[in-house]
Every structure is written in C-alpha cells, then in structure tokens.
Amino acid sequence: MKKIGYLTISILMIFVLFCIPVNAASEFEFELRYTGDVVINETKDASVILKGTNATTYQKVRVKIEVDGPSTPKIIATDSLNQEIAQTGYWGPEEGFAVAGTFENETPVKVTFLAAGTYTIKLSLVNVDGGETEIMSETFEVEVLEDATNTNEVLEPGN
C-alpha cells in the first residue's frame, strides 16, 4: 500500500513540475491585428499587442520578432516613445522594460510585403536578465495576396 502512495505522490509531483511552465507562459499573450487584405507592395497598418493577465513580474524584457516567408518584409514599428523601430529582431530598449500584472501594450506597425505567399511571424517575449531566454512565444500565419478581396482579420496564434 505504501508503494502505491509513493507512486501516486511521485506522479503528482511530476505533473505539477511540468504544468508550472505552461501556466507561466499563459500569463502573457500576443495579438496581431489588422483590417482588410494584405497585398504585395501595399503598406499595411497593423498592431502588435502584448497582454498580461495576472502576469509574473519581469523587470527587463524585450519583444523578439522573426519572419519567415517568400521575401523579407519591410517592418516599421512605433514604440511608446514615438520612436521608429525598423525591421525584425528585438523591439524595446536594449536594457529591457518591465511587465507585471494585468496590462495591454499596443505597438503600431506598418508592414510592406514584397512577394505574395504565406509568411510565418513569430513573436517572443524574452527576459534580458536571463540571457535573452524566451518567456513565451506565439506564431501567426499571414497570407499575402496579389490583390485585395476585403476581409477583416484579428489573428489568433497559429492562424
């Protein structure tokens, strides 16, 4: 009987250890918002939104953006200081910025795609204090068309 008790406790401890990182990652989420079609050679206004829900406090984080697709898009973001951030890579001050609790930070973006096709955009929240370790990430797929068909999009991760 003791063996079953120890086995049950061991399984529960392993379950708890593996669930903690999943729950920590779910404290944060990204959204990618835009309206209408994404068409080649047309600049699209969009927003990248970082949300926290009762999120753990991090004193120094940055957003990392990676894009994979038929071409390299032109990306211009405007940060909270009204400064433009060009292209992919890290967004936010080099020393990082603080996040905690429940919040929503919106970054306006202008993107121009130079070729039609499917693009995969990965947004990651990284901890500057932790050697650029990834806290969480979400991936979005954007279909770039040859011409417009007028649809509205609010992308959920994986779409």
Tab-separated table of N, CA and C in Angstrom:
chain	number	residue	atom	x	y	z
A	1	MET	N	0.817	-1.191	0.000
A	1	MET	CA	0.000	0.000	0.000
A	1	MET	C	0.865	1.261	0.000
A	2	LYS	N	1.990	1.214	0.751
A	2	LYS	CA	2.876	2.370	0.789
A	2	LYS	C	3.450	2.665	-0.589
A	3	LYS	N	3.752	1.605	-1.343
A	3	LYS	CA	4.320	1.782	-2.681
A	3	LYS	C	3.342	2.531	-3.591
A	4	ILE	N	2.068	2.228	-3.503
A	4	ILE	CA	1.068	2.913	-4.317
A	4	ILE	C	0.983	4.378	-3.907
A	5	GLY	N	1.044	4.648	-2.617
A	5	GLY	CA	1.018	6.026	-2.131
A	5	GLY	C	2.214	6.825	-2.627
A	6	TYR	N	3.410	6.229	-2.543
A	6	TYR	CA	4.615	6.907	-3.032
A	6	TYR	C	4.552	7.128	-4.539
A	7	LEU	N	4.047	6.126	-5.250
A	7	LEU	CA	3.924	6.242	-6.704
A	7	LEU	C	2.954	7.361	-7.070
A	8	THR	N	1.822	7.432	-6.370
A	8	THR	CA	0.832	8.481	-6.629
A	8	THR	C	1.405	9.867	-6.348
A	9	ILE	N	2.096	10.019	-5.242
A	9	ILE	CA	2.715	11.310	-4.893
A	9	ILE	C	3.774	11.676	-5.921
A	10	SER	N	4.566	10.702	-6.353
A	10	SER	CA	5.607	10.975	-7.359
A	10	SER	C	5.001	11.435	-8.667
A	11	ILE	N	3.931	10.779	-9.089
A	11	ILE	CA	3.272	11.165	-10.341
A	11	ILE	C	2.695	12.572	-10.221
A	12	LEU	N	2.069	12.886	-9.098
A	12	LEU	CA	1.522	14.229	-8.893
A	12	LEU	C	2.620	15.287	-8.904
A	13	MET	N	3.756	15.002	-8.289
A	13	MET	CA	4.861	15.973	-8.274
A	13	MET	C	5.381	16.222	-9.687
A	14	ILE	N	5.522	15.163	-10.473
A	14	ILE	CA	5.983	15.315	-11.857
A	14	ILE	C	4.963	16.128	-12.650
A	15	PHE	N	3.679	15.852	-12.473
A	15	PHE	CA	2.631	16.587	-13.160
A	15	PHE	C	2.695	18.075	-12.823
A	16	VAL	N	2.845	18.398	-11.543
A	16	VAL	CA	2.923	19.797	-11.113
A	16	VAL	C	4.149	20.469	-11.716
A	17	LEU	N	5.288	19.811	-11.737
A	17	LEU	CA	6.512	20.400	-12.293
A	17	LEU	C	6.359	20.715	-13.772
A	18	PHE	N	5.683	19.847	-14.523
A	18	PHE	CA	5.528	20.099	-15.945
A	18	PHE	C	4.431	21.107	-16.242
A	19	CYS	N	3.486	21.293	-15.349
A	19	CYS	CA	2.391	22.245	-15.575
A	19	CYS	C	2.784	23.676	-15.256
A	20	ILE	N	3.711	23.898	-14.370
A	20	ILE	CA	4.088	25.255	-13.967
A	20	ILE	C	4.581	26.079	-15.143
A	21	PRO	N	5.515	25.605	-15.991
A	21	PRO	CA	5.934	26.429	-17.126
A	21	PRO	C	4.796	26.741	-18.096
A	22	VAL	N	3.882	25.809	-18.310
A	22	VAL	CA	2.756	26.054	-19.212
A	22	VAL	C	1.894	27.179	-18.652
A	23	ASN	N	1.611	27.146	-17.352
A	23	ASN	CA	0.803	28.199	-16.743
A	23	ASN	C	1.509	29.537	-16.783
A	24	ALA	N	2.829	29.568	-16.578
A	24	ALA	CA	3.577	30.826	-16.630
A	24	ALA	C	3.489	31.432	-18.021
A	25	ALA	N	3.598	30.611	-19.040
A	25	ALA	CA	3.526	31.123	-20.406
A	25	ALA	C	2.135	31.651	-20.724
A	26	SER	N	1.084	31.067	-20.114
A	26	SER	CA	-0.264	31.514	-20.422
A	26	SER	C	-0.606	32.844	-19.743
A	27	GLU	N	0.272	33.361	-18.900
A	27	GLU	CA	0.057	34.666	-18.280
A	27	GLU	C	0.197	35.788	-19.300
A	28	PHE	N	0.918	35.525	-20.379
A	28	PHE	CA	1.177	36.506	-21.426
A	28	PHE	C	0.617	35.988	-22.743
A	29	GLU	N	0.233	36.916	-23.621
A	29	GLU	CA	-0.165	36.536	-24.976
A	29	GLU	C	0.079	37.701	-25.930
A	30	PHE	N	0.251	37.361	-27.191
A	30	PHE	CA	0.382	38.344	-28.251
A	30	PHE	C	-0.854	38.281	-29.138
A	31	GLU	N	-1.224	39.428	-29.701
A	31	GLU	CA	-2.222	39.506	-30.760
A	31	GLU	C	-1.612	40.290	-31.904
A	32	LEU	N	-2.028	39.960	-33.098
A	32	LEU	CA	-1.641	40.697	-34.295
A	32	LEU	C	-2.942	41.137	-34.950
A	33	ARG	N	-3.185	42.460	-35.026
A	33	ARG	CA	-4.450	42.986	-35.553
A	33	ARG	C	-4.213	43.829	-36.802
A	34	TYR	N	-5.095	43.629	-37.775
A	34	TYR	CA	-5.134	44.476	-38.963
A	34	TYR	C	-6.475	44.271	-39.629
A	35	THR	N	-6.855	45.180	-40.522
A	35	THR	CA	-8.105	45.028	-41.252
A	35	THR	C	-7.819	44.939	-42.737
A	36	GLY	N	-8.689	44.245	-43.434
A	36	GLY	CA	-8.546	44.102	-44.873
A	36	GLY	C	-7.490	43.090	-45.248
A	37	ASP	N	-7.310	42.953	-46.529
A	37	ASP	CA	-6.326	42.012	-47.059
A	37	ASP	C	-4.917	42.569	-46.957
A	38	VAL	N	-3.971	41.659	-46.914
A	38	VAL	CA	-2.564	42.029	-47.014
A	38	VAL	C	-2.172	41.758	-48.465
A	39	VAL	N	-1.755	42.819	-49.153
A	39	VAL	CA	-1.479	42.752	-50.581
A	39	VAL	C	-0.031	43.168	-50.826
A	40	ILE	N	0.615	42.510	-51.791
A	40	ILE	CA	2.014	42.836	-52.072
A	40	ILE	C	2.160	44.311	-52.449
A	41	ASN	N	3.269	44.877	-52.006
A	41	ASN	CA	3.678	46.256	-52.290
A	41	ASN	C	2.726	47.331	-51.766
A	42	GLU	N	1.790	46.965	-50.865
A	42	GLU	CA	0.921	47.947	-50.211
A	42	GLU	C	1.264	47.964	-48.724
A	43	THR	N	1.489	49.138	-48.165
A	43	THR	CA	1.811	49.240	-46.746
A	43	THR	C	0.545	48.994	-45.931
A	44	LYS	N	0.644	48.052	-45.005
A	44	LYS	CA	-0.491	47.658	-44.168
A	44	LYS	C	-0.267	48.177	-42.754
A	45	ASP	N	-1.264	48.925	-42.230
A	45	ASP	CA	-1.239	49.342	-40.826
A	45	ASP	C	-1.724	48.176	-39.981
A	46	ALA	N	-0.992	47.887	-38.910
A	46	ALA	CA	-1.338	46.785	-38.024
A	46	ALA	C	-0.945	47.151	-36.601
A	47	SER	N	-1.286	46.295	-35.666
A	47	SER	CA	-0.888	46.467	-34.269
A	47	SER	C	-0.410	45.134	-33.722
A	48	VAL	N	0.694	45.191	-32.990
A	48	VAL	CA	1.166	44.040	-32.225
A	48	VAL	C	0.823	44.354	-30.777
A	49	ILE	N	0.057	43.462	-30.153
A	49	ILE	CA	-0.425	43.707	-28.795
A	49	ILE	C	0.133	42.635	-27.876
A	50	LEU	N	0.790	43.083	-26.806
A	50	LEU	CA	1.268	42.194	-25.751
A	50	LEU	C	0.332	42.369	-24.576
A	51	LYS	N	-0.260	41.258	-24.113
A	51	LYS	CA	-1.195	41.298	-22.985
A	51	LYS	C	-0.646	40.455	-21.841
A	52	GLY	N	-0.920	40.924	-20.631
A	52	GLY	CA	-0.610	40.155	-19.439
A	52	GLY	C	-1.867	39.999	-18.607
A	53	THR	N	-2.066	38.805	-18.051
A	53	THR	CA	-3.194	38.553	-17.167
A	53	THR	C	-2.650	37.986	-15.867
A	54	ASN	N	-2.667	38.815	-14.815
A	54	ASN	CA	-2.070	38.428	-13.534
A	54	ASN	C	-0.670	37.854	-13.753
A	55	ALA	N	0.092	38.521	-14.588
A	55	ALA	CA	1.385	38.018	-15.043
A	55	ALA	C	2.486	38.212	-13.998
A	56	THR	N	3.425	37.315	-14.037
A	56	THR	CA	4.619	37.394	-13.213
A	56	THR	C	5.381	38.668	-13.547
A	57	THR	N	6.026	39.254	-12.561
A	57	THR	CA	6.815	40.467	-12.782
A	57	THR	C	8.166	40.106	-13.398
A	58	TYR	N	8.476	40.790	-14.482
A	58	TYR	CA	9.802	40.733	-15.098
A	58	TYR	C	10.260	42.177	-15.231
A	59	GLN	N	11.457	42.478	-14.790
A	59	GLN	CA	11.960	43.844	-14.817
A	59	GLN	C	12.552	44.239	-16.163
A	60	LYS	N	13.081	43.266	-16.899
A	60	LYS	CA	13.774	43.591	-18.148
A	60	LYS	C	13.421	42.573	-19.227
A	61	VAL	N	12.431	42.935	-20.060
A	61	VAL	CA	12.044	42.074	-21.170
A	61	VAL	C	12.120	42.856	-22.481
A	62	ARG	N	12.169	42.125	-23.560
A	62	ARG	CA	12.077	42.695	-24.906
A	62	ARG	C	11.198	41.784	-25.742
A	63	VAL	N	10.724	42.312	-26.849
A	63	VAL	CA	9.955	41.519	-27.798
A	63	VAL	C	10.884	41.186	-28.965
A	64	LYS	N	10.904	39.923	-29.319
A	64	LYS	CA	11.695	39.475	-30.471
A	64	LYS	C	10.721	39.106	-31.585
A	65	ILE	N	10.998	39.580	-32.798
A	65	ILE	CA	10.141	39.264	-33.943
A	65	ILE	C	10.981	38.607	-35.027
A	66	GLU	N	10.465	37.485	-35.521
A	66	GLU	CA	11.109	36.747	-36.602
A	66	GLU	C	10.065	36.490	-37.685
A	67	VAL	N	10.450	36.660	-38.944
A	67	VAL	CA	9.524	36.455	-40.048
A	67	VAL	C	10.160	35.499	-41.045
A	68	ASP	N	9.386	34.497	-41.447
A	68	ASP	CA	9.830	33.542	-42.453
A	68	ASP	C	8.799	33.547	-43.577
A	69	GLY	N	9.261	33.689	-44.810
A	69	GLY	CA	8.337	33.713	-45.936
A	69	GLY	C	9.066	33.868	-47.246
A	70	PRO	N	8.313	34.126	-48.313
A	70	PRO	CA	8.904	34.231	-49.646
A	70	PRO	C	9.864	35.407	-49.818
A	71	SER	N	9.734	36.442	-48.987
A	71	SER	CA	10.653	37.580	-49.056
A	71	SER	C	10.761	38.188	-47.659
A	72	THR	N	11.641	39.146	-47.505
A	72	THR	CA	11.779	39.842	-46.230
A	72	THR	C	10.917	41.100	-46.284
A	73	PRO	N	9.888	41.177	-45.430
A	73	PRO	CA	9.020	42.359	-45.459
A	73	PRO	C	9.715	43.572	-44.850
A	74	LYS	N	9.235	44.754	-45.237
A	74	LYS	CA	9.680	45.995	-44.602
A	74	LYS	C	8.763	46.227	-43.414
A	75	ILE	N	9.339	46.304	-42.204
A	75	ILE	CA	8.550	46.465	-40.985
A	75	ILE	C	9.022	47.712	-40.255
A	76	ILE	N	8.091	48.609	-39.972
A	76	ILE	CA	8.382	49.795	-39.168
A	76	ILE	C	7.378	49.824	-38.019
A	77	ALA	N	7.890	49.750	-36.788
A	77	ALA	CA	7.048	49.822	-35.601
A	77	ALA	C	7.312	51.147	-34.904
A	78	THR	N	6.331	51.629	-34.143
A	78	THR	CA	6.481	52.864	-33.376
A	78	THR	C	6.321	52.519	-31.903
A	79	ASP	N	7.363	52.786	-31.111
A	79	ASP	CA	7.309	52.420	-29.695
A	79	ASP	C	6.606	53.490	-28.857
A	80	SER	N	6.554	53.257	-27.545
A	80	SER	CA	5.831	54.156	-26.642
A	80	SER	C	6.463	55.543	-26.552
A	81	LEU	N	7.708	55.688	-26.982
A	81	LEU	CA	8.382	56.991	-27.004
A	81	LEU	C	8.262	57.656	-28.372
A	82	ASN	N	7.391	57.083	-29.242
A	82	ASN	CA	7.158	57.570	-30.592
A	82	ASN	C	8.406	57.478	-31.473
A	83	GLN	N	9.265	56.511	-31.168
A	83	GLN	CA	10.454	56.267	-31.975
A	83	GLN	C	10.187	55.088	-32.895
A	84	GLU	N	10.698	55.167	-34.115
A	84	GLU	CA	10.506	54.080	-35.068
A	84	GLU	C	11.554	52.990	-34.864
A	85	ILE	N	11.083	51.755	-34.950
A	85	ILE	CA	11.934	50.578	-34.850
A	85	ILE	C	11.816	49.874	-36.194
A	86	ALA	N	12.913	49.703	-36.880
A	86	ALA	CA	12.859	49.121	-38.215
A	86	ALA	C	13.160	47.629	-38.181
A	87	GLN	N	12.453	46.906	-39.038
A	87	GLN	CA	12.707	45.516	-39.360
A	87	GLN	C	12.438	44.529	-38.235
A	88	THR	N	13.007	43.346	-38.396
A	88	THR	CA	12.837	42.275	-37.427
A	88	THR	C	13.974	42.322	-36.421
A	89	GLY	N	13.910	41.469	-35.445
A	89	GLY	CA	14.919	41.455	-34.387
A	89	GLY	C	14.254	41.779	-33.066
A	90	TYR	N	14.930	42.544	-32.231
A	90	TYR	CA	14.403	42.876	-30.914
A	90	TYR	C	13.743	44.249	-30.917
A	91	TRP	N	12.590	44.334	-30.246
A	91	TRP	CA	11.890	45.592	-30.046
A	91	TRP	C	11.958	45.932	-28.571
A	92	GLY	N	12.078	47.195	-28.291
A	92	GLY	CA	12.165	47.657	-26.908
A	92	GLY	C	13.584	48.093	-26.601
A	93	PRO	N	13.758	48.849	-25.537
A	93	PRO	CA	15.089	49.340	-25.201
A	93	PRO	C	16.057	48.182	-24.933
A	94	GLU	N	17.310	48.407	-25.240
A	94	GLU	CA	18.329	47.372	-25.064
A	94	GLU	C	18.359	46.833	-23.635
A	95	GLU	N	18.121	47.713	-22.669
A	95	GLU	CA	18.124	47.297	-21.263
A	95	GLU	C	16.812	46.630	-20.853
A	96	GLY	N	15.818	46.611	-21.747
A	96	GLY	CA	14.546	45.970	-21.474
A	96	GLY	C	13.550	46.898	-20.810
A	97	PHE	N	12.335	46.397	-20.627
A	97	PHE	CA	11.274	47.140	-19.951
A	97	PHE	C	10.537	46.175	-19.022
A	98	ALA	N	9.827	46.736	-18.057
A	98	ALA	CA	9.137	45.920	-17.047
A	98	ALA	C	7.736	45.535	-17.507
A	99	VAL	N	7.325	44.327	-17.130
A	99	VAL	CA	5.954	43.873	-17.313
A	99	VAL	C	5.511	43.189	-16.022
A	100	ALA	N	4.226	43.331	-15.702
A	100	ALA	CA	3.684	42.695	-14.498
A	100	ALA	C	2.180	42.846	-14.471
A	101	GLY	N	1.519	41.935	-13.803
A	101	GLY	CA	0.093	42.065	-13.556
A	101	GLY	C	-0.759	41.941	-14.796
A	102	THR	N	-1.833	42.727	-14.832
A	102	THR	CA	-2.757	42.718	-15.953
A	102	THR	C	-2.563	44.006	-16.746
A	103	PHE	N	-2.230	43.855	-18.019
A	103	PHE	CA	-1.914	45.023	-18.850
A	103	PHE	C	-2.151	44.682	-20.309
A	104	GLU	N	-2.139	45.721	-21.152
A	104	GLU	CA	-2.212	45.566	-22.603
A	104	GLU	C	-1.363	46.659	-23.222
A	105	ASN	N	-0.287	46.267	-23.917
A	105	ASN	CA	0.597	47.216	-24.596
A	105	ASN	C	0.455	47.034	-26.105
A	106	GLU	N	0.106	48.123	-26.793
A	106	GLU	CA	-0.090	48.074	-28.236
A	106	GLU	C	1.034	48.814	-28.939
A	107	THR	N	1.609	48.165	-29.943
A	107	THR	CA	2.658	48.768	-30.760
A	107	THR	C	2.145	48.887	-32.191
A	108	PRO	N	1.935	50.129	-32.683
A	108	PRO	CA	1.531	50.306	-34.081
A	108	PRO	C	2.670	49.882	-35.027
A	109	VAL	N	2.279	49.244	-36.134
A	109	VAL	CA	3.247	48.705	-37.088
A	109	VAL	C	2.786	49.017	-38.499
A	110	LYS	N	3.734	49.315	-39.376
A	110	LYS	CA	3.477	49.447	-40.813
A	110	LYS	C	4.347	48.393	-41.503
A	111	VAL	N	3.688	47.541	-42.298
A	111	VAL	CA	4.396	46.428	-42.933
A	111	VAL	C	4.122	46.444	-44.429
A	112	THR	N	5.175	46.235	-45.209
A	112	THR	CA	5.048	46.106	-46.659
A	112	THR	C	5.694	44.790	-47.075
A	113	PHE	N	4.892	43.920	-47.697
A	113	PHE	CA	5.395	42.637	-48.186
A	113	PHE	C	5.713	42.772	-49.669
A	114	LEU	N	6.839	42.230	-50.079
A	114	LEU	CA	7.302	42.395	-51.457
A	114	LEU	C	6.993	41.209	-52.358
A	115	ALA	N	6.449	40.138	-51.773
A	115	ALA	CA	6.085	38.957	-52.562
A	115	ALA	C	4.843	38.320	-51.959
A	116	ALA	N	3.994	37.755	-52.821
A	116	ALA	CA	2.797	37.051	-52.356
A	116	ALA	C	3.197	35.708	-51.760
A	117	GLY	N	2.341	35.181	-50.888
A	117	GLY	CA	2.586	33.871	-50.288
A	117	GLY	C	2.278	33.881	-48.811
A	118	THR	N	2.623	32.800	-48.159
A	118	THR	CA	2.369	32.639	-46.730
A	118	THR	C	3.616	33.002	-45.935
A	119	TYR	N	3.423	33.849	-44.938
A	119	TYR	CA	4.500	34.282	-44.049
A	119	TYR	C	4.196	33.786	-42.638
A	120	THR	N	5.214	33.333	-41.954
A	120	THR	CA	5.102	32.926	-40.559
A	120	THR	C	5.802	33.977	-39.717
A	121	ILE	N	5.057	34.557	-38.772
A	121	ILE	CA	5.594	35.595	-37.896
A	121	ILE	C	5.624	35.041	-36.484
A	122	LYS	N	6.811	35.010	-35.891
A	122	LYS	CA	6.958	34.537	-34.515
A	122	LYS	C	7.280	35.731	-33.626
A	123	LEU	N	6.427	35.945	-32.612
A	123	LEU	CA	6.638	36.991	-31.621
A	123	LEU	C	7.010	36.313	-30.305
A	124	SER	N	8.112	36.726	-29.707
A	124	SER	CA	8.583	36.131	-28.458
A	124	SER	C	8.797	37.216	-27.421
A	125	LEU	N	8.475	36.901	-26.182
A	125	LEU	CA	8.801	37.751	-25.044
A	125	LEU	C	10.033	37.128	-24.407
A	126	VAL	N	11.134	37.892	-24.354
A	126	VAL	CA	12.393	37.353	-23.831
A	126	VAL	C	12.833	38.135	-22.596
A	127	ASN	N	13.497	37.437	-21.701
A	127	ASN	CA	13.989	38.005	-20.458
A	127	ASN	C	15.439	38.452	-20.648
A	128	VAL	N	15.673	39.754	-20.659
A	128	VAL	CA	17.016	40.298	-20.846
A	128	VAL	C	17.920	39.880	-19.685
A	129	ASP	N	17.372	39.885	-18.454
A	129	ASP	CA	18.149	39.478	-17.280
A	129	ASP	C	18.544	38.008	-17.343
A	130	GLY	N	17.785	37.208	-18.055
A	130	GLY	CA	18.041	35.768	-18.132
A	130	GLY	C	18.791	35.361	-19.372
A	131	GLY	N	19.624	36.262	-19.917
A	131	GLY	CA	20.408	35.920	-21.107
A	131	GLY	C	19.566	35.739	-22.347
A	132	GLU	N	18.532	36.565	-22.497
A	132	GLU	CA	17.629	36.523	-23.655
A	132	GLU	C	16.823	35.220	-23.700
A	133	THR	N	16.550	34.624	-22.536
A	133	THR	CA	15.738	33.411	-22.521
A	133	THR	C	14.287	33.751	-22.856
A	134	GLU	N	13.665	32.858	-23.577
A	134	GLU	CA	12.285	33.057	-24.018
A	134	GLU	C	11.324	32.761	-22.874
A	135	ILE	N	10.469	33.718	-22.568
A	135	ILE	CA	9.422	33.531	-21.565
A	135	ILE	C	8.231	32.842	-22.216
A	136	MET	N	7.859	33.320	-23.400
A	136	MET	CA	6.777	32.723	-24.179
A	136	MET	C	6.860	33.228	-25.605
A	137	SER	N	6.189	32.535	-26.520
A	137	SER	CA	6.130	32.997	-27.906
A	137	SER	C	4.824	32.537	-28.536
A	138	GLU	N	4.447	33.233	-29.598
A	138	GLU	CA	3.272	32.857	-30.373
A	138	GLU	C	3.614	33.047	-31.840
A	139	THR	N	3.041	32.191	-32.665
A	139	THR	CA	3.304	32.210	-34.101
A	139	THR	C	2.012	32.501	-34.847
A	140	PHE	N	2.120	33.368	-35.846
A	140	PHE	CA	0.983	33.768	-36.663
A	140	PHE	C	1.319	33.508	-38.124
A	141	GLU	N	0.316	33.128	-38.906
A	141	GLU	CA	0.492	32.996	-40.352
A	141	GLU	C	-0.283	34.109	-41.040
A	142	VAL	N	0.365	34.775	-41.976
A	142	VAL	CA	-0.259	35.850	-42.746
A	142	VAL	C	-0.179	35.473	-44.215
A	143	GLU	N	-1.313	35.524	-44.881
A	143	GLU	CA	-1.367	35.240	-46.306
A	143	GLU	C	-1.315	36.565	-47.058
A	144	VAL	N	-0.297	36.738	-47.894
A	144	VAL	CA	-0.131	37.957	-48.685
A	144	VAL	C	-0.620	37.651	-50.103
A	145	LEU	N	-1.547	38.498	-50.579
A	145	LEU	CA	-2.214	38.275	-51.860
A	145	LEU	C	-1.648	39.158	-52.961
A	146	GLU	N	-1.942	38.761	-54.176
A	146	GLU	CA	-1.585	39.579	-55.339
A	146	GLU	C	-2.477	40.818	-55.421
A	147	ASP	N	-3.774	40.675	-55.004
A	147	ASP	CA	-4.706	41.801	-54.980
A	147	ASP	C	-5.710	41.618	-53.847
A	148	ALA	N	-6.484	42.673	-53.539
A	148	ALA	CA	-7.371	42.695	-52.377
A	148	ALA	C	-8.689	41.973	-52.619
A	149	THR	N	-9.207	41.345	-51.534
A	149	THR	CA	-10.550	40.765	-51.572
A	149	THR	C	-11.400	41.265	-50.404
A	150	ASN	N	-10.846	42.194	-49.594
A	150	ASN	CA	-11.551	42.871	-48.498
A	150	ASN	C	-12.105	41.942	-47.415
A	151	THR	N	-11.207	41.437	-46.595
A	151	THR	CA	-11.609	40.685	-45.398
A	151	THR	C	-11.021	41.394	-44.184
A	152	ASN	N	-11.606	41.175	-43.012
A	152	ASN	CA	-11.089	41.726	-41.768
A	152	ASN	C	-10.424	40.627	-40.968
A	153	GLU	N	-9.287	40.930	-40.358
A	153	GLU	CA	-8.530	39.925	-39.633
A	153	GLU	C	-8.181	40.367	-38.237
A	154	VAL	N	-8.384	39.491	-37.278
A	154	VAL	CA	-7.769	39.555	-35.959
A	154	VAL	C	-7.160	38.181	-35.795
A	155	LEU	N	-5.863	38.093	-35.897
A	155	LEU	CA	-5.221	36.791	-35.902
A	155	LEU	C	-5.051	36.244	-34.501
A	156	GLU	N	-5.399	34.992	-34.363
A	156	GLU	CA	-5.121	34.243	-33.146
A	156	GLU	C	-3.825	33.485	-33.413
A	157	PRO	N	-3.080	33.146	-32.364
A	157	PRO	CA	-1.837	32.387	-32.571
A	157	PRO	C	-2.088	31.141	-33.399
A	158	GLY	N	-1.173	30.872	-34.327
A	158	GLY	CA	-1.278	29.711	-35.190
A	158	GLY	C	-2.110	29.926	-36.429
A	159	ASN	N	-2.735	31.081	-36.556
A	159	ASN	CA	-3.559	31.380	-37.744
A	159	ASN	C	-2.880	32.401	-38.601
